[in-house]
Coordinates of C-alpha atoms in Angstrom, one line a residue:
X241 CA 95.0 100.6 105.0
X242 CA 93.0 101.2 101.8
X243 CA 94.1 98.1 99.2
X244 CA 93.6 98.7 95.1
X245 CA 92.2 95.9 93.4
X246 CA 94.9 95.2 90.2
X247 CA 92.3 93.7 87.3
X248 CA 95.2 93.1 84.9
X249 CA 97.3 91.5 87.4
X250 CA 94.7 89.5 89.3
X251 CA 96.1 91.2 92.6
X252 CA 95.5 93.5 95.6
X253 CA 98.3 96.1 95.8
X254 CA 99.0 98.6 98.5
X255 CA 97.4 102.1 97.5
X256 CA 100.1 104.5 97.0
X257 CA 101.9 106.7 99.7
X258 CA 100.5 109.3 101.7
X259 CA 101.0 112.1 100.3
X260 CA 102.7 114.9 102.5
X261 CA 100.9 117.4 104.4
X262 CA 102.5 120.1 103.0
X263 CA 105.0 120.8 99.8
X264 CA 106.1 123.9 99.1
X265 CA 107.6 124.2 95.4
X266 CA 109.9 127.3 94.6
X267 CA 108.7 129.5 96.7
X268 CA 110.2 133.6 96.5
X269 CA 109.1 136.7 97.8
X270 CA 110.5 139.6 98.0
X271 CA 110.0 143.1 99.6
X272 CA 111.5 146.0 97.2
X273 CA 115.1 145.1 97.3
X274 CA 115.0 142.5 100.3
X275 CA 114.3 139.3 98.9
X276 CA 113.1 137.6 102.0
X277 CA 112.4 134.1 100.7
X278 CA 114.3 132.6 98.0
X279 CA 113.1 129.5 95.6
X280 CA 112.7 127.5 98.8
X281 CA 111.0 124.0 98.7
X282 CA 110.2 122.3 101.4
X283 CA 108.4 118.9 101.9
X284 CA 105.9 118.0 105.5
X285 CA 104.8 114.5 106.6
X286 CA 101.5 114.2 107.7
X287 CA 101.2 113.6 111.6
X288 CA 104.9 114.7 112.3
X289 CA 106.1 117.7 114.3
X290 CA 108.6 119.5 111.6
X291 CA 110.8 122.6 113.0
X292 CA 112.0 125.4 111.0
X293 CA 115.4 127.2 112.2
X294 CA 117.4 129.9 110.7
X295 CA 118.6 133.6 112.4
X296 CA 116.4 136.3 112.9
X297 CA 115.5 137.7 109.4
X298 CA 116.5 134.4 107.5
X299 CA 112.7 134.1 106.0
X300 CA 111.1 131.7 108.6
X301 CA 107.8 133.9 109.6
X302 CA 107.9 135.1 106.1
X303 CA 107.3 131.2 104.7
X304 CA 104.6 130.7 106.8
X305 CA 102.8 133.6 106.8
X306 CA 102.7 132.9 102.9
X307 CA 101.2 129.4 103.9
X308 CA 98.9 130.9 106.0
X309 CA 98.0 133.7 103.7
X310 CA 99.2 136.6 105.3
X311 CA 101.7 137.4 102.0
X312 CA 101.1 136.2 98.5
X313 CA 104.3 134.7 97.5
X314 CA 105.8 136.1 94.4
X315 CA 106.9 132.6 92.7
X316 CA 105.7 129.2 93.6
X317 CA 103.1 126.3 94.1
X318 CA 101.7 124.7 97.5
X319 CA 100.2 121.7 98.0
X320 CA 98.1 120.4 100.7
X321 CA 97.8 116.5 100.9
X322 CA 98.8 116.0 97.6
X323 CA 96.5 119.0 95.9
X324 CA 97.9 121.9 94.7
X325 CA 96.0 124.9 96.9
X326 CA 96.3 129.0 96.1
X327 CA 95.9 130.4 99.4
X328 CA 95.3 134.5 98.7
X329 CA 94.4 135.2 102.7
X330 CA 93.9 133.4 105.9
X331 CA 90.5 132.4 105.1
X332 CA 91.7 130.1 102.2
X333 CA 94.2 128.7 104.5
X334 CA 92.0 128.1 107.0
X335 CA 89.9 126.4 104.2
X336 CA 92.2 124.1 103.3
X337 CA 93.0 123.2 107.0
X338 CA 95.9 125.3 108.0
X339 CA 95.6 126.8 111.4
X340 CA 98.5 129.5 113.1
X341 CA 99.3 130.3 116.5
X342 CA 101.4 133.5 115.6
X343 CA 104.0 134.9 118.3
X344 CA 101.9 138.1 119.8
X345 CA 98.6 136.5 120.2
X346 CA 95.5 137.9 118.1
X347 CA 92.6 137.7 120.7
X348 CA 90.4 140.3 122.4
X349 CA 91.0 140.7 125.6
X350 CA 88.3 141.9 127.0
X351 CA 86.4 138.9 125.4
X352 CA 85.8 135.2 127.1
X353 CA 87.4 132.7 125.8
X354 CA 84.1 131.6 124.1
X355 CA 83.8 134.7 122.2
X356 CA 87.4 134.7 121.0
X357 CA 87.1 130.6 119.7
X358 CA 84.1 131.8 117.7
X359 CA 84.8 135.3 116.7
X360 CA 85.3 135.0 112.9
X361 CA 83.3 131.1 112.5
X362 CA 79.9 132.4 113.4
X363 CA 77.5 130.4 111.6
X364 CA 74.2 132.5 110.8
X365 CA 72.6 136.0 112.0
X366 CA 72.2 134.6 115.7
X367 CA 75.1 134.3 117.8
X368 CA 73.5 132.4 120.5
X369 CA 73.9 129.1 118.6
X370 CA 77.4 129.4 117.4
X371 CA 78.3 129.9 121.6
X372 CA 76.7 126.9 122.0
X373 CA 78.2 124.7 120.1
X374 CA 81.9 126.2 120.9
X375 CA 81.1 125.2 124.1
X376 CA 80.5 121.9 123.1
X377 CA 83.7 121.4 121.1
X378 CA 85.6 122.7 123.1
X379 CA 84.5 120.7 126.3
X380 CA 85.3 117.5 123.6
X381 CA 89.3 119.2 122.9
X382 CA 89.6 120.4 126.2
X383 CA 89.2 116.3 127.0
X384 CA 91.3 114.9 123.9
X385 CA 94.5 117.5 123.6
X386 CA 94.9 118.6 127.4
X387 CA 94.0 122.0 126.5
X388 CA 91.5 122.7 130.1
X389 CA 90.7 126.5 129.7
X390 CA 87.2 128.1 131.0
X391 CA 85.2 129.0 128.2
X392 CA 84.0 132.1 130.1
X393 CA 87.0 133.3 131.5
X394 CA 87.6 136.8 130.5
X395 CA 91.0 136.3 127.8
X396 CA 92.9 139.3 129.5
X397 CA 92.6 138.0 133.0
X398 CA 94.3 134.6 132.0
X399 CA 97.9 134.1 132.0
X400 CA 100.3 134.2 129.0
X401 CA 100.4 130.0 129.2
X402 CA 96.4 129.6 129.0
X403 CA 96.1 132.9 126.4
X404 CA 98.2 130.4 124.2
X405 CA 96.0 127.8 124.7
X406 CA 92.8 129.8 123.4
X407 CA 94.7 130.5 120.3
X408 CA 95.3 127.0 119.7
X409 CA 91.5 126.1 120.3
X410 CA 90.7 128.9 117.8
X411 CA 92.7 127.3 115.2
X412 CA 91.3 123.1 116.2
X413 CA 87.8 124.6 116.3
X414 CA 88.3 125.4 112.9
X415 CA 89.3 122.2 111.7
X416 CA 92.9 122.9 111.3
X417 CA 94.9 119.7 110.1
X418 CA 98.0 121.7 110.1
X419 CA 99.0 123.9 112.9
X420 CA 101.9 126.4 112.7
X421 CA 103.8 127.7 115.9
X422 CA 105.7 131.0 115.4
X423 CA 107.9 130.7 118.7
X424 CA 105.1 129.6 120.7
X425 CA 107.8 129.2 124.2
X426 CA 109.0 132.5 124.0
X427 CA 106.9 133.9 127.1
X428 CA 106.1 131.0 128.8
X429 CA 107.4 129.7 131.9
X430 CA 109.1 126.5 131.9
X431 CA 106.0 124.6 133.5
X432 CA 103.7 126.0 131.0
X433 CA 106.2 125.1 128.1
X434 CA 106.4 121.5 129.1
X435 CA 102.9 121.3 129.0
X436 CA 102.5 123.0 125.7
X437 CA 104.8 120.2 124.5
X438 CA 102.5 117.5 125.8
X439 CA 99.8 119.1 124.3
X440 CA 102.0 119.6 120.6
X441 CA 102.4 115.2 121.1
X442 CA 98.6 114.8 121.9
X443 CA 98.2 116.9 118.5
X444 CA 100.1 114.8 116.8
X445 CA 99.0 111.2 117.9
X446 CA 95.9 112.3 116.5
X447 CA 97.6 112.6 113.3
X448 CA 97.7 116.4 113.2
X449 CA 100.7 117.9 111.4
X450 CA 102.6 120.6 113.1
X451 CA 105.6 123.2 111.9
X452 CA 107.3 124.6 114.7
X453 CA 109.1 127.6 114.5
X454 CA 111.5 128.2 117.4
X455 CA 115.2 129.5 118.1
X456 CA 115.6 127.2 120.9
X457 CA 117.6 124.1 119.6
X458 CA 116.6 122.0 123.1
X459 CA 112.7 122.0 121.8
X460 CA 113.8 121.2 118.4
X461 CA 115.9 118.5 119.6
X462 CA 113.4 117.0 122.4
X463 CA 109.9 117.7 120.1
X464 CA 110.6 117.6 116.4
X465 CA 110.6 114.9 114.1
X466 CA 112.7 116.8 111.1
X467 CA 114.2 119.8 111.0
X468 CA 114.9 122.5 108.2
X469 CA 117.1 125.3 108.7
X470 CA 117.2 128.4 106.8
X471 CA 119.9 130.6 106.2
X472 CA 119.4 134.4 104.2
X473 CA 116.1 133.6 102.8
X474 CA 117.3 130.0 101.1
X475 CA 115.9 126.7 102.8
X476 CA 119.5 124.9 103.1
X477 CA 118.5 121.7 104.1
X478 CA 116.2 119.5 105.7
X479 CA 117.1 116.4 107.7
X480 CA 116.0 114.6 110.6
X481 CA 116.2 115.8 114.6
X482 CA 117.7 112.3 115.2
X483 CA 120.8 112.8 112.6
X484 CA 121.6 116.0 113.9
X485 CA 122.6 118.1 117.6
X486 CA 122.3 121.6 118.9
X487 CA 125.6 122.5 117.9
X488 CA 125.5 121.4 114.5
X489 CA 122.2 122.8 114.3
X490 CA 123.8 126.5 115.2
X491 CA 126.5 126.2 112.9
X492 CA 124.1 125.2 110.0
X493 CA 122.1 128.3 110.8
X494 CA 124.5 130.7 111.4
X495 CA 127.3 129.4 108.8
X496 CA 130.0 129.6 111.6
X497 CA 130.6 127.8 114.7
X498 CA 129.2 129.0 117.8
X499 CA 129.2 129.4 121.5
X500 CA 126.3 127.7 123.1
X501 CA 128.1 128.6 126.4
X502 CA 128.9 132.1 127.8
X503 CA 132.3 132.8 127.6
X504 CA 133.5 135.4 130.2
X505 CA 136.1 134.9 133.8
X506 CA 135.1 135.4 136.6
X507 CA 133.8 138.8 138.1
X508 CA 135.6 141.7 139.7
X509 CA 132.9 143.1 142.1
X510 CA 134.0 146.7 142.8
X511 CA 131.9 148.9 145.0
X512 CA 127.6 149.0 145.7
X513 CA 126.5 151.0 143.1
X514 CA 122.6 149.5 143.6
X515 CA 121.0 149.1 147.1
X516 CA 117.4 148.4 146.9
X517 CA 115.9 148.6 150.7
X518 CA 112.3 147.7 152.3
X519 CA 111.1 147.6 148.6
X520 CA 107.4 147.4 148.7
X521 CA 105.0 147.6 145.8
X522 CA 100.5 147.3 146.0
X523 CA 99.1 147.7 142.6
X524 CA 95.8 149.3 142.3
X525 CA 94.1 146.5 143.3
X526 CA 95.2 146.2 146.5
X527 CA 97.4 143.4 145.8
X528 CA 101.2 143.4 146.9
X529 CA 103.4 142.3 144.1
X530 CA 106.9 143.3 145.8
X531 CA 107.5 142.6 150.1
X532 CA 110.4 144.0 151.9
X533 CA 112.4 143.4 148.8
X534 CA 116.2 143.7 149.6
X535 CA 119.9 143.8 148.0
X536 CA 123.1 145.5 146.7
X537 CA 124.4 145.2 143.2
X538 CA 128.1 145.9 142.5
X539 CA 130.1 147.4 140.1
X540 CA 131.3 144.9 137.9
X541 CA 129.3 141.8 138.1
X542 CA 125.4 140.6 136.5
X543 CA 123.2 139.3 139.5
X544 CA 120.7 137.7 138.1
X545 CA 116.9 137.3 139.2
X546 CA 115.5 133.6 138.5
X547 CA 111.6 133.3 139.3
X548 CA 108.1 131.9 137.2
X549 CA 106.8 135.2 135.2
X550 CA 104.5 137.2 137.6
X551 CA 106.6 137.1 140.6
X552 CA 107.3 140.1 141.2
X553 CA 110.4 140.7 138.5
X554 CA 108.8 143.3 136.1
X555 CA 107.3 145.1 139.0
X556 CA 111.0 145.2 140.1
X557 CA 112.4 146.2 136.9
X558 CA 109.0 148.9 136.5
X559 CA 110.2 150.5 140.0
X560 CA 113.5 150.4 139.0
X561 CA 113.3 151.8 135.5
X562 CA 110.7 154.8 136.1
X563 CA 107.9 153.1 135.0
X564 CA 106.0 152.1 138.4
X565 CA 106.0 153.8 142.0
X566 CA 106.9 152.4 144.6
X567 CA 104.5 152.0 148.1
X568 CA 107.4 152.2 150.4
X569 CA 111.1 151.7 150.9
X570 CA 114.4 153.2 149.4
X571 CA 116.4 152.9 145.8
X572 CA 119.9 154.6 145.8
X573 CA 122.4 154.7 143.1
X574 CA 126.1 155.6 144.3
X575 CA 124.8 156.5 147.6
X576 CA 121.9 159.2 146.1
X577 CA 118.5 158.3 146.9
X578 CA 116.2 157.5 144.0
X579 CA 112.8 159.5 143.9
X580 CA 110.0 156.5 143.6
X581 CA 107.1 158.6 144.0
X582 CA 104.8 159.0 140.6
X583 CA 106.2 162.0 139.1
X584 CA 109.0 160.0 138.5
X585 CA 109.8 158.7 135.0
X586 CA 112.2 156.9 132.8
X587 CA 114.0 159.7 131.9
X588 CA 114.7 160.5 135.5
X589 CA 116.2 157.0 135.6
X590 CA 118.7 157.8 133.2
X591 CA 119.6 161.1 134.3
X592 CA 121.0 159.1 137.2
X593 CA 122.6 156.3 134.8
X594 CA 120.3 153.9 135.0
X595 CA 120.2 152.0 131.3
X596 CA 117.0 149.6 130.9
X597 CA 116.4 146.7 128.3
X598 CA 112.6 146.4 129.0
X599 CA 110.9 142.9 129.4
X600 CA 108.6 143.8 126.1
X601 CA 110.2 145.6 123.4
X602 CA 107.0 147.0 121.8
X603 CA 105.2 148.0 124.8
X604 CA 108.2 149.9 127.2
X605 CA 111.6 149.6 124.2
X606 CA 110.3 151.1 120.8
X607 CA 107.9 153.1 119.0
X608 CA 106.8 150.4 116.3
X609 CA 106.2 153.1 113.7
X610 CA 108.9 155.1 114.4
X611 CA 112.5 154.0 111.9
X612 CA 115.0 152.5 113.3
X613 CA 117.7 156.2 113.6
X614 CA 114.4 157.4 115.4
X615 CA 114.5 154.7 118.1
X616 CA 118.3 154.3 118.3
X617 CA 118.0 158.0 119.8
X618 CA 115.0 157.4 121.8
X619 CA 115.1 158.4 125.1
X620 CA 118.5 160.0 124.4
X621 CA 117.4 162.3 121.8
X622 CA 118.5 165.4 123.6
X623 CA 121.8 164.1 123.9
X624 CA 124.5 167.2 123.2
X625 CA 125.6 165.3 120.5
X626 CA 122.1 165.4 118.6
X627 CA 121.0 168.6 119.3
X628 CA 121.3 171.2 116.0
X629 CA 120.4 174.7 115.1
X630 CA 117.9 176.9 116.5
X631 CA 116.9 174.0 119.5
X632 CA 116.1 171.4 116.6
X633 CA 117.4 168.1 116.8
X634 CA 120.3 167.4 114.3
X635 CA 118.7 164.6 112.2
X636 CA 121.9 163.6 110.0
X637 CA 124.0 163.2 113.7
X638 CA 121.2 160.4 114.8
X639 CA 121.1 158.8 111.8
X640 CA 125.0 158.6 111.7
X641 CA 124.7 157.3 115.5
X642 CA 122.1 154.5 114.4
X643 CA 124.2 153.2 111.5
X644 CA 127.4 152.9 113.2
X645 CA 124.9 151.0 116.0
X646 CA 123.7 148.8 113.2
X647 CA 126.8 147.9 111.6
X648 CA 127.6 147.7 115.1
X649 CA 125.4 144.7 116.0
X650 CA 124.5 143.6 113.1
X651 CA 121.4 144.9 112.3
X652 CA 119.4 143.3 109.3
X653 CA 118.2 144.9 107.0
X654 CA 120.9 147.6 107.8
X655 CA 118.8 150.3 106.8
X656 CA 118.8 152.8 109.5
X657 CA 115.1 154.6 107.2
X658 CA 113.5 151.3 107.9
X659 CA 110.3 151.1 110.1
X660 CA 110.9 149.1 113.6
X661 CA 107.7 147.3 112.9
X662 CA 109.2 146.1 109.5
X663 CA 112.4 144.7 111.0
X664 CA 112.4 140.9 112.7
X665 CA 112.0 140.0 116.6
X666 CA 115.4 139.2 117.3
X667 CA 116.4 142.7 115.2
X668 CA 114.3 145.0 117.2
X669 CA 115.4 143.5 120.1
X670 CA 119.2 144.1 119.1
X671 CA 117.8 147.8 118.2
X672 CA 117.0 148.0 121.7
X673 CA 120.1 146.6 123.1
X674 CA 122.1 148.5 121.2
X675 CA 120.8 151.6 121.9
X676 CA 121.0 151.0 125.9
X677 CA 124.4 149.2 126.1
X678 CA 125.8 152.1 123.5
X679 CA 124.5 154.7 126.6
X680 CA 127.4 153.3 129.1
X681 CA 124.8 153.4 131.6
X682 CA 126.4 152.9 135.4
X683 CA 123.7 150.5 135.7
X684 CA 122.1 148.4 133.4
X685 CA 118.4 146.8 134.0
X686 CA 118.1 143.9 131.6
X687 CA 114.7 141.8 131.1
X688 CA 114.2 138.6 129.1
X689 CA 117.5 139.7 126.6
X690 CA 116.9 137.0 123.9
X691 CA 113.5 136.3 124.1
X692 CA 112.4 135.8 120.6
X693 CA 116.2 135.8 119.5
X694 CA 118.3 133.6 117.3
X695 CA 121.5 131.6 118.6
X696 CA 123.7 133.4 117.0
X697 CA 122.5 136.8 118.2
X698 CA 121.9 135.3 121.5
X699 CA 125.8 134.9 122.0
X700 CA 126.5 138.3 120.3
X701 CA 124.3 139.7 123.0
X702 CA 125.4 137.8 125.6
X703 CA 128.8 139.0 124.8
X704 CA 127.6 142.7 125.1
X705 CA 126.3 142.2 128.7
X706 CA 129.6 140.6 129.6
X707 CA 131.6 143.2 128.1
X708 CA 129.7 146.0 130.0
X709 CA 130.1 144.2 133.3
X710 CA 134.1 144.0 132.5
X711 CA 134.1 148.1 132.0
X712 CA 133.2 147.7 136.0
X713 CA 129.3 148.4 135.4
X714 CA 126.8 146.9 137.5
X715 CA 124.1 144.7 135.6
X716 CA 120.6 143.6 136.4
X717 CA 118.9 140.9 134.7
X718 CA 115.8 139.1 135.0
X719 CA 115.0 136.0 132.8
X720 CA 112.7 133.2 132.8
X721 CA 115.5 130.9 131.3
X722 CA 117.2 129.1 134.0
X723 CA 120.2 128.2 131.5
X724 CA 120.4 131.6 130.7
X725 CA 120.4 132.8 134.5
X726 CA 123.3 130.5 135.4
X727 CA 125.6 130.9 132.4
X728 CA 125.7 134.8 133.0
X729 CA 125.1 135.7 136.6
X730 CA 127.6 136.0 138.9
X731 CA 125.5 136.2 141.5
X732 CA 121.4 134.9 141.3
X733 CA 118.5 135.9 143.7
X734 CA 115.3 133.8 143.3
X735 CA 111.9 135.5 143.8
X736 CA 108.7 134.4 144.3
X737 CA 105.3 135.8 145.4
X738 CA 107.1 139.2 145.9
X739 CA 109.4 138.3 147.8
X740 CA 113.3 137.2 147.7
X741 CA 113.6 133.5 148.6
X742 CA 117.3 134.1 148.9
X743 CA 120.6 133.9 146.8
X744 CA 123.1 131.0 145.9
X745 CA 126.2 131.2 143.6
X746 CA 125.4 129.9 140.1
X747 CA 128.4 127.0 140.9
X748 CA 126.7 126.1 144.0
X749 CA 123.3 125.5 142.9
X750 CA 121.4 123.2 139.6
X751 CA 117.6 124.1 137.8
X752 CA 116.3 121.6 140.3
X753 CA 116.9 123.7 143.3
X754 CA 116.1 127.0 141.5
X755 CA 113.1 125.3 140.8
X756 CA 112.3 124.4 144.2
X757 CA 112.7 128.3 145.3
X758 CA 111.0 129.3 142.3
X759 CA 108.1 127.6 143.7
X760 CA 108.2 128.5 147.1
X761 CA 109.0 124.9 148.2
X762 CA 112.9 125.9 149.4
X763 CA 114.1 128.4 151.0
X764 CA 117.3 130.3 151.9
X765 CA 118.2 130.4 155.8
X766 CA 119.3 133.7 155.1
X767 CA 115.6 134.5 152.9
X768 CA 115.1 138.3 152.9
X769 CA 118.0 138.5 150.0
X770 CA 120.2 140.7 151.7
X771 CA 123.6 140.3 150.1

């Protein structure tokens, strides 16, 4: 500790305080009418892990990204270790020590991991020198953070887990001081998130300061060291993790109690509507990502499919949504075969009432430019109901569908001329849901529902799947959240390498033994997954 010599006095005092890492003073910004943040101040302690909660489209992302430099706030001071900083981009931030880890990752993918750490930091004409020292410092954090990734491993080859890690050395290799998380769990698996979390600590004992964005109250509660929750663009408070618990937390955030456990009774199973036999899949590499995959799905109940990402699930869902054919084996729905060659498509699939909430809502659910009216109809848009004069589509019938779907689900901003791209995570996502649950499929193929999602909307969709399956309709759903497998499944299969490592009832079973079969180390007598 630094000591001040006090002349007058004839003493040694203390120097003063640290100051905090960050201290954001009356910040506001706005967006035409939508006034996304609102005077917000909020204060950081150097070397502590601070998370920052609210619903989707309470202002979070749009905080940050003014601290990294992505928006230029409207009103306001920030102040980095005590000195007052005007970040206009990302460069400035990355000046002054900020680094961000943002929820889609921005690397190249058909880069190495070297190229991506110093694309953007090159120092001189030559690149040659710059790749060498990368590989120097980041053989030195590979060693100090547990952040082990091969420098000339091609980025889009890696998994989602290690991608994750590349971002973070990007930001260290820079010198960041402060790193910012934008829900940095949302696609890993549960392995890689624990290790991510060791990784955040190792960050921190080395006196790095971290924000963590995240809508999942267990990693605020196990990881953070304060916690401020935002509600409608206004910062409402800030306290510490310790003084506070997950259900508080959701009521703080969402101004009303809520249900952090899925309330339905038990299931009804009617008759098969899905049987799914000899399932085989061989991408174009030769490689087979489904094996003999077998079972029924009934009307009335949500059989869920618990496995680590890249099991075989979204091959499953691809197959069974139009997307992907099939090798060998048979699909029917109510007793009619299913055609799985390669002229089939999505459309087919819902000709035959098959309803499907992809696994990644910009790639297979929306058109990112596209306004929200436009992909409330999409896929649907030749619907009776929407078709006009002259074989145009009647315009002023979709957009009446899409706002009684937003006031529906509560869509914010609920602006039905707004660009998807322009909307929130969790609010796309309920774009998507809304639009597929609205269809009354017969059966309804669900991947990840509430990944990137607030609590709040979390239990409102929850309590749209439920619903569905109490109208007798037979639903599908593939997660990588164990707690979200068991609270709504009535029924859970467990896949790995391709294959079905069998089926237990979610009262019979615990994460510990769906781990096990997730990792191949237990197995069902009756493995095959026949039900």
């Amino acid at each position: 500790m630094r000591v001040a010599e006090n002349t007058e006095a004839g003493r040694s005092d203390s120097a003063a305080p640290t100051p905090p890492a960050i201290q954001l003073k009356g910040i506001s910004k706005s967006f035409g009418p939508v006034k996304a943040n609102k005077d917000i101040s909020m204060t950081v302690a150097k070397g502590s892990i601070h998370g920052i909660v609210g619903e989707n489209g309470a202002g979070k992302s749009t905080l940050m990204s003014i601290l990294y430099g992505f928006y230029k706030a409207d009103a306001g001071e920030v102040f980095i270790n005590g000195n007052k900083v005007n970040i206009t981009d990302s460069h400035a931030a990355i000046a002054a020590g900020i680094g961000m880890v943002h929820q889609h990752f921005m690397l190249v993918e058909p880069f190495t991991v070297l190229e991506n750490v110093v694309m953007g930091a090159e120092e001189g004409r030559l690149l040659r020198p710059s790749l060498a020292k990368a590989r120097a410092t980041l053989k030195q954090l590979a060693e100090e953070f547990e952040l082990d990734v091969d420098p000339d491993a091609i980025v889009g080859e890696l998994s989602v887990g290690f991608q994750q890690r590349v971002e973070i050395l990007k930001a260290l290799y820079r010198q960041a001081d402060i790193l910012i998380l934008d829900e940095p769990t949302g696609v890993l698996t549960p392995a890689e998130a624990d290790h991510l979390f060791r990784i955040l600590r190792n960050l921190k004992d080395q006196g790095k300061t971290i924000i963590l964005i995240t809508h999942k109250l267990r990693e605020i509660m196990d990881a953070t060291d304060s916690v401020s929750v935002m509600r409608r663009g206004e910062m409402t408070e800030t306290i510490p993790t310790s003084t506070t618990s997950p259900a508080d937390l959701a009521e703080k955030m969402v101004g009303r109690r809520v249900l952090l456990e899925v309330a339905k009774t038990p299931a009804t199973p009617g008759d098969v509507v899905l049987e799914v036999k000899g399932l085989n899949v061989t991408d174009s590499q030769g490689v087979k990502k489904l094996k003999d995959v077998n079972f029924t799905l009934r009307a009335g109940e949500i059989l869920g499919i618990a496995g680590v990402a890249g099991n075989g699930q979204s091959e499953l869902l691809e197959v069974l949504g139009g997307f992907r054919a099939a090798t060998s084996g048979e699909i029917r729905v109510n007793g009619a075969l299913i055609d799985l060659s390669p002229k089939a498509n999505a459309g087919m699939r819902r000709s035959k009432g098959i309803g499907h909430i992809p696994e990644d809502r910009h790639r297979r659910g929306m058109v990112m430019p596209f306004m929200a009216w436009e992909n409330t109809a999409l896929g649907y848009h030749n619907k009776a109901e929407f078709q006009g004069r002259m074989g145009l589509h009647d315009q002023a019938a979709m957009r009446e569908d899409a706002r009684k779907k937003i006031e529906r689900f509560d869509i914010r901003p609920p602006n039905e001329n707004l660009i998807a791209s322009n909307f929130s995570g969790g609010n796309q996502q309920k774009i998507v849901v809304a639009r597929e649950i609205e269809a009354n499929p017969e059966v309804l193929l669900v991947g990840q529902p509430t990944r990137g999602v607030d609590i709040g909307a979390i239990e409102f969709i929850h309590q749209q799947i439920v619903n569905l399956r109490d109208a007798g309709k037979a639903i599908l759903l593939v997660s990588v959240e164990l707690d979200e497998i068991q609270s709504l499944s009535d029924r859970i299969i467990v896949m790995f390498d391709g294959v079905i490592q069998g089926e237990r009832l979610p009262d019979d079973t615990d994460e510990r033994e769906l781990g096990l079969m997730m990792a191949g180390a237990a197995k069902n007598p009756e493995a095959g997954g026949k039900s």
